[in-house]
Short mmCIF file of C-alpha atoms in Angstrom, two decimals:
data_model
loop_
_atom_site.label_atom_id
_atom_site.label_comp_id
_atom_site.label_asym_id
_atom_site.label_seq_id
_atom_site.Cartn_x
_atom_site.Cartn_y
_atom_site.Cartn_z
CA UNK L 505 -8.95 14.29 1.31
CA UNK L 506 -12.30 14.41 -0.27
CA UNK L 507 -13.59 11.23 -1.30
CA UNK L 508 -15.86 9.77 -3.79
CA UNK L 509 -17.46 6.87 -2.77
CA UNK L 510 -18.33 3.93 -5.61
CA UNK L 511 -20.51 0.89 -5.19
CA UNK L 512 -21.06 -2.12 -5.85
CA UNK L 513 -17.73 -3.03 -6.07
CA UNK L 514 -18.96 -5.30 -8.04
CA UNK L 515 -22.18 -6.39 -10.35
CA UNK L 516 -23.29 -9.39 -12.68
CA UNK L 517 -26.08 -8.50 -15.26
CA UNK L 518 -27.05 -10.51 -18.16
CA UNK L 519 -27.04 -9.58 -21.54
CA UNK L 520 -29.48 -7.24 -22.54
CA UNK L 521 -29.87 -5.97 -19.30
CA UNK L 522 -29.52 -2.52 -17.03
CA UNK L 523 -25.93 -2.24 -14.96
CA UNK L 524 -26.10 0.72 -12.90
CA UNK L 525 -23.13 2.13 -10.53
CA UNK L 526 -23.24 4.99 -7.74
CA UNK L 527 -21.41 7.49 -6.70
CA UNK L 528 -21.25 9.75 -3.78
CA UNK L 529 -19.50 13.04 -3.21
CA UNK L 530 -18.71 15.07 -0.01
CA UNK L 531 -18.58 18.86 -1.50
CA UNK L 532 -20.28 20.42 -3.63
CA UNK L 533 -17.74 22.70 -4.58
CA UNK L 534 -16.85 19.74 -7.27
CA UNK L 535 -17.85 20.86 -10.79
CA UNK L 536 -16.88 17.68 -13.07
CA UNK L 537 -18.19 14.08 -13.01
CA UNK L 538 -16.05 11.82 -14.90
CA UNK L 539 -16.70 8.10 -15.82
CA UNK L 540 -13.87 6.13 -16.62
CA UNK L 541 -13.91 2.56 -18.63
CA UNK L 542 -10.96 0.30 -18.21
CA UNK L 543 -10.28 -3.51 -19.24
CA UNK L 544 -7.39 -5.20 -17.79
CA UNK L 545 -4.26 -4.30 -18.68
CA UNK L 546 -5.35 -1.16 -20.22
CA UNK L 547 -5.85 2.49 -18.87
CA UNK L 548 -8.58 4.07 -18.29
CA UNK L 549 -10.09 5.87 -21.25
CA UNK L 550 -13.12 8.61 -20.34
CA UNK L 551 -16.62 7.26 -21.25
CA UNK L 552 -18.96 9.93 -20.39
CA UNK L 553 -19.08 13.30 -17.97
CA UNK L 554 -21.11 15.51 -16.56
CA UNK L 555 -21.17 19.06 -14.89
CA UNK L 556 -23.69 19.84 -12.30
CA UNK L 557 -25.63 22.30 -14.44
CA UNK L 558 -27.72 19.25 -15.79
CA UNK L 559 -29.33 16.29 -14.04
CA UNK L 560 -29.07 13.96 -16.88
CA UNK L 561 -26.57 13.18 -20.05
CA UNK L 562 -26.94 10.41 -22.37
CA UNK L 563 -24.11 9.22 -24.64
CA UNK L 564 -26.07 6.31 -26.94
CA UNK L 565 -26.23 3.48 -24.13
CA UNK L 566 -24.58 5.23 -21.50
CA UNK L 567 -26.77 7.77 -19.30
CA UNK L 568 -25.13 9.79 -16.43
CA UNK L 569 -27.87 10.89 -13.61
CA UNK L 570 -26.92 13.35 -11.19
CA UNK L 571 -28.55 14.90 -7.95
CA UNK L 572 -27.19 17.62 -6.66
CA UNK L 573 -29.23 17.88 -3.69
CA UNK L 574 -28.15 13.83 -2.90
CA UNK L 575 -24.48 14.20 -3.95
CA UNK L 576 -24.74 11.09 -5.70
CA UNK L 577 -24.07 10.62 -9.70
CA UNK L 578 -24.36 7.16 -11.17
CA UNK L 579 -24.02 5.95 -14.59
CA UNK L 580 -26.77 3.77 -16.11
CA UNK L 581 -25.62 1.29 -19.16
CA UNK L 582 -28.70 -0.17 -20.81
CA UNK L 583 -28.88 -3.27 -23.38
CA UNK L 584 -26.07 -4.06 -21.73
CA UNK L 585 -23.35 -6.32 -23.91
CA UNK L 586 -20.36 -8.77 -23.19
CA UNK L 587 -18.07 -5.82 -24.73
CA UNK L 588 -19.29 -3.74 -21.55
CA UNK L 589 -17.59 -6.17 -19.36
CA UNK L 590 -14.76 -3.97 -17.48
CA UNK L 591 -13.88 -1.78 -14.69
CA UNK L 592 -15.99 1.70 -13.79
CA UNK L 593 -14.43 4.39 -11.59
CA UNK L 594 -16.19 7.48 -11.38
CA UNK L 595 -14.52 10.84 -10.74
CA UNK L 596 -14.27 14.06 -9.95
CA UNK L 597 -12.47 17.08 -10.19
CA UNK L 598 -12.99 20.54 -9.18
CA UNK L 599 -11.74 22.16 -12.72
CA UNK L 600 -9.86 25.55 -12.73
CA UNK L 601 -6.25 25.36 -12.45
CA UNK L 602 -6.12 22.18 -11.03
CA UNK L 603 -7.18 19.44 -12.95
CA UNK L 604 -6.49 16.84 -10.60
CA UNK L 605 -9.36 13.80 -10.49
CA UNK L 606 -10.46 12.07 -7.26
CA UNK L 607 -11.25 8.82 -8.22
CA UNK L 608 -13.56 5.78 -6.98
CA UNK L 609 -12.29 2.64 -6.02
CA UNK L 610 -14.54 1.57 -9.07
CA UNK L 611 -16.83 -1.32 -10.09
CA UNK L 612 -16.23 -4.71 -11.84
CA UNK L 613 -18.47 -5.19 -13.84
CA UNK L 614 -19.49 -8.14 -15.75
CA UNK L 615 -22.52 -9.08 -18.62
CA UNK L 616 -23.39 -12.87 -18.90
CA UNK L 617 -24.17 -13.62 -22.58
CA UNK K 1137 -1.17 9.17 -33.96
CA UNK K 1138 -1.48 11.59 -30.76
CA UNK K 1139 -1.18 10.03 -27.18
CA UNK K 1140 0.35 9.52 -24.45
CA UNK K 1141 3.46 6.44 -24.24
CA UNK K 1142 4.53 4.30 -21.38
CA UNK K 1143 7.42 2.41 -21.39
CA UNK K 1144 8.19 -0.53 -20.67
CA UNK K 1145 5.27 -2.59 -20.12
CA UNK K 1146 6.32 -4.86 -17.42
CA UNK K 1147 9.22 -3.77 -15.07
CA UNK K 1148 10.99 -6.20 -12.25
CA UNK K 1149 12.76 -4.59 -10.05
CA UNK K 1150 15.02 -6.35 -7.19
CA UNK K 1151 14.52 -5.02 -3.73
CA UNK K 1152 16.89 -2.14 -3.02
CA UNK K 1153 17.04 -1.10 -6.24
CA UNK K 1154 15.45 2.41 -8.12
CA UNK K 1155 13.67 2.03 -11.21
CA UNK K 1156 12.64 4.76 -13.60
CA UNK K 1157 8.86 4.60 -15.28
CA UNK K 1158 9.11 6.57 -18.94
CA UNK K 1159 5.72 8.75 -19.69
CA UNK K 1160 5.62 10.36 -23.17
CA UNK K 1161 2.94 12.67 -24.51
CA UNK K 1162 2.79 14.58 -27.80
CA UNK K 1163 -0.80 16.17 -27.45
CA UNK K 1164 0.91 19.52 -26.38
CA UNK K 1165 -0.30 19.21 -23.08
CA UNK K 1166 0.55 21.39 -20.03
CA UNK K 1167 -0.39 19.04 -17.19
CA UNK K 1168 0.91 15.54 -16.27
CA UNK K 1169 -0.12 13.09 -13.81
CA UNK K 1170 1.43 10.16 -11.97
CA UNK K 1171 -1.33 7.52 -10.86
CA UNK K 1172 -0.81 4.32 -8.75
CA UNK K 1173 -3.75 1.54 -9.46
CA UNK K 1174 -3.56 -1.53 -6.65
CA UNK K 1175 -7.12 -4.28 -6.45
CA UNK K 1176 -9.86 -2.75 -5.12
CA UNK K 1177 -8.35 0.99 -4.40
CA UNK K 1178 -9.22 2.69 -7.29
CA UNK K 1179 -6.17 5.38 -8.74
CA UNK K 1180 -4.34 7.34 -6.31
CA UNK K 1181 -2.59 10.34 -7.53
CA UNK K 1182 1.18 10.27 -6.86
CA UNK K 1183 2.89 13.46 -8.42
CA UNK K 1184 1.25 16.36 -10.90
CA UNK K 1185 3.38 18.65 -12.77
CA UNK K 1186 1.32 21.77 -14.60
CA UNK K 1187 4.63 23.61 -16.24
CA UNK K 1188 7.63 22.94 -16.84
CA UNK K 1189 10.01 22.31 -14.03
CA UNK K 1190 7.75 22.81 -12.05
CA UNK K 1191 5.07 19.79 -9.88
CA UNK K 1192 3.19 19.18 -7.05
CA UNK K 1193 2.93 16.00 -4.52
CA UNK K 1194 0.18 14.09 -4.46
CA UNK K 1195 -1.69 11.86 -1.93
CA UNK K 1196 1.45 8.93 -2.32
CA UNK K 1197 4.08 10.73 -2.85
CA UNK K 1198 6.55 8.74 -0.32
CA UNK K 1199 9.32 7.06 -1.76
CA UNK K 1200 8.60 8.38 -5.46
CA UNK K 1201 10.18 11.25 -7.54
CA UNK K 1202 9.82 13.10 -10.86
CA UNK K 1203 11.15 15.43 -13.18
CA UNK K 1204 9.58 17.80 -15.64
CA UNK K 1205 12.77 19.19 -18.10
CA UNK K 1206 10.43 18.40 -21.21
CA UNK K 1207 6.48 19.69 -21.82
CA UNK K 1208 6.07 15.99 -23.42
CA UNK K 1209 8.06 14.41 -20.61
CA UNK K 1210 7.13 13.28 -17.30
CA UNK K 1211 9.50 10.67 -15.86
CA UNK K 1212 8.79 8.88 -12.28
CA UNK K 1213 11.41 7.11 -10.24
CA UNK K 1214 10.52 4.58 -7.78
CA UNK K 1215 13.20 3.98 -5.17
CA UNK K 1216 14.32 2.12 -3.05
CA UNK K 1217 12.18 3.87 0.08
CA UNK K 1218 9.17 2.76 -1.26
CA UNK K 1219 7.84 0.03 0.77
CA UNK K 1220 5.46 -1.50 -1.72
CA UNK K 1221 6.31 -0.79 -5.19
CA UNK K 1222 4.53 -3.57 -6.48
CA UNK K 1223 1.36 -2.12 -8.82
CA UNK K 1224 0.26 -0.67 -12.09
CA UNK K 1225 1.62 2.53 -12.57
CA UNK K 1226 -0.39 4.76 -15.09
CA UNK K 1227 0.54 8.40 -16.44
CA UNK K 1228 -2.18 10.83 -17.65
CA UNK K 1229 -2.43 14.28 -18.87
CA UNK K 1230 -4.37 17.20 -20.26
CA UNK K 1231 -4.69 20.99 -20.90
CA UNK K 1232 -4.52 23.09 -17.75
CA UNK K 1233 -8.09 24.40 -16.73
CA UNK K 1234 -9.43 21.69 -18.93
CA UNK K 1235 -10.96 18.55 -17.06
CA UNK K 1236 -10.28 15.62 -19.17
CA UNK K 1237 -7.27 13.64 -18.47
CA UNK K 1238 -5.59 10.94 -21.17
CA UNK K 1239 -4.17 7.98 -19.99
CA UNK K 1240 -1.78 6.19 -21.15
CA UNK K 1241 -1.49 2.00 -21.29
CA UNK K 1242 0.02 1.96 -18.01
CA UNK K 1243 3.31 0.25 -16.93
CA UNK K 1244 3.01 -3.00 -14.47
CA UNK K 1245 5.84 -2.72 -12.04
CA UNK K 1246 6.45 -6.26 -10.00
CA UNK K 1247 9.83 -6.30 -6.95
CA UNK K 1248 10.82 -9.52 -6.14
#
């Protein structure tokens, strides 16, 4: 099975700062980069994607870079906020008629006021 | 309100015994999914239905079964061959050859 692999497992920043989590691919045959939010208890609820057609998307404070030619995607959350505090998996999926997602083992994140 | 419904929230279930995980979606979607969440291994796809009647194993599949008799209904029975049943159990879906999935709040599942 193709993986994705996610690190750090898991990251501190302080308020205000930059969190950033990577991701690595195997195959570029993949044509959908998910990132997923979840806080405990919850499921996961999509934050921000991207298709390999563009390096860079940018949803407000959430920015998704992606290099093809590295197989790596990582998501970038700036100013980051106490809100923010949750678990990241990225994702991907290879589209058509299967829409089944490959997921990270995904990142703990947490912002220190 | 559109979305997807799990029921019940927390589930014990005595060793031996089968249990039955409810998944309800009215967004009209085609495709299901069955995911298994445990600490630090991400979500691991279990069973995926795309029609009606109709679904496909996953990567855990052992000791689990579904049905599909209902578009908005995607039921998942853990039995009793499962050797660790204990985890969150969360049920997504979305249009077929559309990439998005929708989760739903998940169902925590604890044998004692």
């Amino acid at each position: 099975q193709q993986q994705v692999k996610q690190s750090p497992q898991s990251l501190i920043v302080q308020k205000g700062g930059i969190s950033i989590i990577n991701c690595a691919y195997e195959n570029t045959a993949f044509d959908y980069f998910p990132w997923y939010q979840q806080f405990p208890g919850k499921g996961p609820a999509l934050l921000i994607a991207i298709r390999p057609d563009v390096s860079e998307k940018k949803e407000g404070r959430f920015t998704i870079s992606f290099n093809k030619s590295a197989k790596q995607f990582s998501l970038h959350i700036m100013d980051s906020q106490p809100g923010d505090s949750a678990t990241y998996f990225c994702a991907r999926g290879n589209g058509g008629s299967q829409g089944n997602l490959i997921f990270g083992k995904g990142t703990k994140l947490s912002v220190k006021p | 309100d559109g979305g997807i419904t799990q029921s019940p929230k927390y589930l014990f279930r005595k060793e031996g015994q089968n249990v039955t995980l409810s998944c309800e979606q009215n967004l009209n979607h085609d495709a299901m999914y069955w995911y298994r969440q445990d600490p630090g291994q991400g979500l691991r796809l279990i069973y995926y239905s795309q029609i009606v009647n109709d679904f496909q194993k996953g990567d855990i599949a052992e000791g689990y079964s579904v049905s599909r008799e209902k578009k908005e209904s995607f039921p998942l029975t853990v039995t009793s061959a499962q050797k660790n049943p204990t985890a969150f159990y969360l049920c997504a879906s979305n249009q077929v050859r559309t990439d998005t999935q929708y989760f739903g709040p998940g169902t925590r599942l604890t044998v004692l």
